[in-house]
Amino acid sequence: MDSSADKGQELPVKKPHNYRGTTTRNLRAREVGRFNDLDPDQPMTVWSVDSGDDIPISCRIPLLEVPAQLPLSLTISLDDLSDPWATIPTVDRILRWAEAVSYDMSGVDLVMGRSLMKKLCQTPYNRKDPWKAKIYRYRNTICMESDDERFNDDNSSFANWGKVFEDVMKTGGRRTPGYRCEDVDVRMPRLVSLGPLKILTNSRISCQLSENRVDKPESYVELKTVGVITTEKNEMSFKRYKCRNIWAHCALLGIETVYIGYRTRDGELQKIQRFSMEDLEREGEQWWSSEVMLSFLTKLLTWVKSETAEGVTYSLTYDGQSYFSPVRLIPEEHEDLVQIVRSMFP
């Protein structure tokens, strides 16, 4: 057997300075709807921008209310933060919304989750960090789902402290142990234009600025937590890694503002700081560039689009075993992804 056939198609991953040409000027993201779906077994509450209807109450995003007094504890029983959707594929959720509002998919090149986009774009900087995804091309739209369990591991203490931080920032810190801010899980499908590509993705918008007009793109806010910075090494790690990761998490979806909560290893919130995406780029300019990440992501997804065929499933992998590891695209069975797509759009 020809061993080269087993490898499928390969895309070399070059040094970061080789990726140029796609900047934030080539990136646009717009809201196309919302859904609120606490229970996967019940019909979701949906809204579409094109419907002309008012946004349902259960799909409205809470206002930001920064606590006046710190420190605050972020510790909480993990059982209180269970997510019934933790094992549901992101593509499934996006397509459920699209079917419910009869969204026109003809102009969509790719459907993929926010976490996967964030992971892929940072590959030139994370050369030893492997990832894998599964792909199904249907009616000229590529559906791409993470095939890496680490994307779905949302049960660590850090992740749960992040969820409590969101509640803190919606209530001004007025909470008791075990309290959850609201029984809402508002997701916002967004159409991202990245160079020539149109990507349908979705994001969970934490809250919006009260001083701006509500339900406007410039009002949406992301909330993240990081460890407190006590040493020069901590500061370097924050600028080199955390700022890059947060930028990729927010900027790809057009989020302009993030509030970062600094917490101790025991889950005590000590400080809150506001950053724009430009602030994050300035913090990390010595180590990373948004142009590199956007250019690599554009090249990768354009390559995937050119190398995939209608009705075929693939594995897209990066093993990170060496500095010269390529991205590989290999035809492979993924019946679960096929069933998700065909159940929505037979």
XYZ file of C-alpha atoms in Angstrom:
346
model
C 0.000 0.000 0.000
C 1.194 3.494 -0.816
C 2.034 5.108 2.527
C 1.638 8.592 1.057
C -2.051 7.875 0.403
C -2.543 7.161 4.127
C -1.292 10.642 4.967
C -3.858 12.370 2.780
C -3.160 16.007 1.942
C -0.644 18.015 3.940
C -0.319 21.717 4.678
C 3.081 22.776 6.099
C 3.032 24.931 9.239
C 5.648 27.637 8.828
C 7.303 30.006 11.262
C 4.998 32.821 12.412
C 6.723 35.569 10.403
C 5.673 33.805 7.178
C 1.994 34.536 7.764
C 0.995 37.979 6.564
C -1.762 39.619 4.573
C -4.892 39.135 6.693
C -5.395 41.750 9.394
C -8.274 42.947 11.544
C -9.294 45.104 8.564
C -10.178 41.834 6.817
C -12.202 40.572 9.787
C -15.881 41.332 10.298
C -18.409 39.650 12.554
C -22.105 40.382 12.791
C -24.878 38.999 14.926
C -27.457 36.971 12.984
C -29.599 35.736 15.857
C -29.804 34.332 19.365
C -31.041 31.275 21.163
C -31.549 30.259 24.769
C -31.511 26.548 25.383
C -31.124 25.370 28.965
C -32.667 21.956 28.285
C -31.433 20.005 25.214
C -34.610 17.896 25.320
C -36.916 20.909 24.942
C -37.425 23.269 21.974
C -35.008 26.200 22.108
C -36.101 29.807 22.281
C -34.800 31.375 19.077
C -34.560 34.776 17.475
C -33.265 35.916 14.073
C -32.037 39.374 13.138
C -33.867 39.028 9.820
C -37.202 38.287 11.505
C -37.810 41.910 12.499
C -39.260 40.675 15.805
C -38.320 41.982 19.226
C -35.685 39.971 21.059
C -37.434 37.489 23.415
C -36.949 38.246 27.097
C -35.114 34.953 27.639
C -32.638 35.900 24.889
C -31.726 39.292 26.299
C -28.199 39.735 27.572
C -27.732 40.904 31.193
C -26.109 44.256 31.915
C -22.641 44.503 33.402
C -22.460 45.462 37.079
C -18.889 45.533 38.367
C -18.654 44.822 42.132
C -17.646 47.809 44.225
C -15.816 45.813 46.873
C -13.081 43.214 46.590
C -11.887 40.583 47.383
C -14.696 38.104 46.681
C -14.674 34.324 46.753
C -15.318 32.450 43.505
C -15.531 29.022 45.136
C -18.781 27.128 44.732
C -20.020 23.537 44.715
C -19.209 22.032 41.319
C -22.603 20.282 41.223
C -24.294 23.669 41.024
C -22.519 24.469 37.763
C -23.392 21.430 35.675
C -24.010 22.088 31.994
C -26.580 19.819 30.287
C -25.094 20.821 26.905
C -21.492 19.915 27.775
C -21.496 16.800 25.568
C -23.588 18.219 22.697
C -21.495 19.071 19.589
C -21.273 22.769 18.762
C -22.251 22.185 15.131
C -25.432 20.523 16.379
C -26.405 23.635 18.355
C -25.675 26.032 15.502
C -27.620 23.971 12.978
C -30.565 23.569 15.350
C -30.834 27.344 15.482
C -30.397 27.650 11.702
C -33.165 25.137 11.066
C -35.481 26.773 13.612
C -35.229 30.222 11.974
C -34.900 28.935 8.357
C -31.500 30.586 8.015
C -30.146 30.744 4.461
C -27.019 28.566 4.454
C -26.203 29.070 0.772
C -23.628 31.777 1.470
C -21.957 30.003 4.402
C -18.562 28.423 3.693
C -17.968 26.854 7.102
C -19.852 26.032 10.299
C -17.633 25.658 13.352
C -17.461 26.502 17.033
C -15.701 29.443 18.602
C -13.296 27.275 20.647
C -12.107 25.432 17.563
C -11.466 28.683 15.687
C -9.486 29.967 18.656
C -7.416 26.794 18.776
C -6.649 26.630 15.064
C -5.567 30.244 14.631
C -2.906 29.943 17.339
C -1.174 26.937 15.759
C 1.904 28.892 14.528
C 2.604 29.850 18.152
C 1.586 26.523 19.712
C 3.755 24.217 17.643
C 3.760 21.430 20.260
C 0.047 21.614 21.025
C -1.785 18.955 18.964
C -5.391 19.174 17.871
C -7.819 17.274 15.662
C -11.164 17.975 14.056
C -13.693 16.111 11.957
C -15.187 17.519 8.779
C -18.245 16.882 6.661
C -18.843 18.841 3.464
C -22.530 19.093 2.589
C -24.052 21.318 -0.091
C -20.795 23.256 -0.388
C -20.823 24.097 3.327
C -18.075 22.573 5.454
C -19.161 21.530 8.951
C -16.176 21.249 11.267
C -16.336 19.871 14.805
C -13.569 19.444 17.351
C -12.507 15.826 17.776
C -10.356 16.609 20.783
C -11.870 15.828 24.174
C -9.951 18.707 25.735
C -12.332 21.143 24.025
C -15.192 19.645 26.024
C -13.411 19.449 29.383
C -15.214 22.191 31.260
C -15.115 20.786 34.799
C -11.856 22.155 36.214
C -11.830 24.522 39.173
C -10.532 27.326 36.939
C -13.416 26.890 34.491
C -16.001 26.871 37.258
C -14.472 29.929 38.905
C -14.831 31.632 35.527
C -18.566 30.860 35.510
C -18.970 32.253 39.010
C -17.025 35.365 37.940
C -19.668 35.906 35.246
C -22.390 35.830 37.900
C -20.389 38.237 40.060
C -20.125 40.685 37.150
C -23.870 40.562 36.494
C -24.878 41.207 40.117
C -22.206 43.541 41.426
C -21.016 40.745 43.703
C -24.345 40.352 45.492
C -24.386 36.595 45.714
C -24.346 33.753 48.230
C -22.675 30.307 47.960
C -24.556 28.199 45.445
C -26.332 31.193 43.866
C -26.599 31.358 40.101
C -27.330 34.711 38.553
C -30.011 33.754 36.033
C -31.501 30.671 34.455
C -30.400 31.788 30.998
C -27.898 30.468 28.536
C -27.944 33.040 25.757
C -25.971 32.045 22.666
C -25.418 34.362 19.740
C -24.920 32.882 16.262
C -22.549 35.146 14.363
C -21.479 35.310 10.730
C -17.748 35.942 10.597
C -16.212 37.293 7.396
C -12.536 36.364 7.322
C -10.999 37.475 4.052
C -12.947 35.559 1.367
C -14.562 33.156 3.862
C -17.963 33.269 5.559
C -18.021 31.314 8.832
C -21.184 30.657 10.846
C -20.276 30.229 14.484
C -21.802 30.953 17.852
C -20.720 32.495 21.097
C -21.966 32.884 24.612
C -22.076 36.610 25.349
C -21.587 37.167 29.073
C -23.124 40.626 29.435
C -23.241 44.090 27.918
C -22.101 47.515 29.015
C -24.809 49.488 30.737
C -23.370 52.842 29.645
C -23.824 52.028 25.943
C -26.939 51.320 23.947
C -28.211 47.836 24.684
C -28.043 45.072 22.075
C -25.410 46.826 19.995
C -22.124 45.139 18.969
C -19.997 47.731 20.752
C -21.792 46.928 24.011
C -20.991 43.215 24.215
C -18.478 42.209 26.866
C -16.450 39.063 27.493
C -15.427 38.020 31.010
C -12.303 35.972 31.767
C -10.249 35.106 34.840
C -6.480 34.683 35.186
C -4.106 34.055 38.058
C -2.858 37.032 40.039
C 0.421 38.490 38.765
C 3.041 38.483 41.501
C 6.327 37.943 39.622
C 8.014 39.003 36.393
C 7.522 35.457 35.133
C 3.771 35.747 35.817
C 3.672 39.038 33.921
C 5.530 37.611 30.935
C 3.211 34.582 30.836
C 0.164 36.856 30.968
C 1.341 38.979 28.052
C 2.722 36.149 25.941
C 0.043 33.492 26.421
C -3.052 34.756 28.247
C -3.468 37.955 26.237
C -3.082 36.024 22.970
C -5.588 33.378 24.003
C -8.137 35.947 25.196
C -7.672 38.012 22.027
C -8.340 34.937 19.874
C -11.387 34.116 22.006
C -12.922 37.577 21.590
C -11.661 39.356 18.478
C -12.567 36.576 16.035
C -16.208 37.169 16.945
C -16.057 40.950 16.972
C -16.045 41.356 20.763
C -14.232 44.613 21.533
C -14.084 44.602 25.336
C -13.050 42.095 27.997
C -13.023 42.372 31.767
C -10.322 40.232 33.349
C -10.622 39.080 36.934
C -7.383 38.259 38.754
C -7.820 35.364 41.193
C -5.636 33.502 43.657
C -5.020 29.760 43.542
C -7.709 29.441 46.223
C -10.343 31.133 44.059
C -10.330 34.570 45.662
C -11.071 37.428 43.241
C -8.673 40.266 44.038
C -8.720 42.647 41.065
C -10.764 43.446 37.945
C -9.322 45.205 34.893
C -10.888 46.285 31.594
C -9.076 45.725 28.277
C -9.873 46.488 24.655
C -8.576 44.175 21.929
C -6.021 46.860 21.047
C -4.865 46.855 24.683
C -4.280 43.100 24.531
C -2.305 43.423 21.307
C -0.093 46.112 22.850
C 0.513 43.929 25.904
C 1.690 41.028 23.736
C 3.316 42.822 20.787
C 6.744 41.473 21.731
C 5.580 37.870 21.402
C 2.594 37.579 19.070
C 0.706 39.252 16.258
C -2.977 39.167 15.372
C -1.999 39.309 11.697
C -0.124 36.015 12.017
C -3.109 34.269 13.587
C -5.658 35.646 11.135
C -3.437 34.937 8.127
C -2.786 31.356 9.215
C -6.459 30.690 9.893
C -7.423 32.122 6.505
C -4.809 29.992 4.728
C -5.800 26.841 6.611
C -9.545 27.152 6.053
C -9.141 28.200 2.410
C -6.961 25.112 1.900
C -9.556 22.884 3.561
C -12.229 24.353 1.313
C -10.162 23.678 -1.805
C -9.225 20.096 -0.843
C -12.581 18.712 0.335
C -15.328 17.159 -1.768
C -19.123 17.216 -1.486
C -20.558 14.440 0.699
C -17.186 13.262 2.059
C -16.016 13.219 5.684
C -12.446 13.889 6.774
C -10.144 14.116 9.759
C -8.091 17.305 10.063
C -5.157 16.772 12.400
C -2.058 18.455 13.733
C 0.053 16.140 15.886
C 2.617 18.648 17.164
C 5.237 15.911 17.443
C 7.922 18.078 15.909
C 8.485 21.673 14.881
C 7.989 20.561 11.270
C 4.668 18.721 11.754
C 2.141 19.594 9.007
C -1.628 19.798 9.174
C -3.074 16.651 7.618
C -6.434 16.215 5.878
C -7.409 12.557 5.609
C -10.680 11.025 4.301
C -12.176 9.195 7.265
C -15.602 8.057 8.452
C -17.457 10.349 10.861
C -21.018 9.083 10.750
C -21.981 11.015 13.882
C -21.276 14.333 12.158
C -23.096 13.199 9.008
C -26.176 12.318 11.056
C -26.186 15.708 12.774
C -26.042 17.606 9.500
C -28.471 15.419 7.557
C -31.019 15.438 10.402
C -31.193 19.237 10.117
C -30.915 19.567 6.336
C -31.989 16.280 4.684
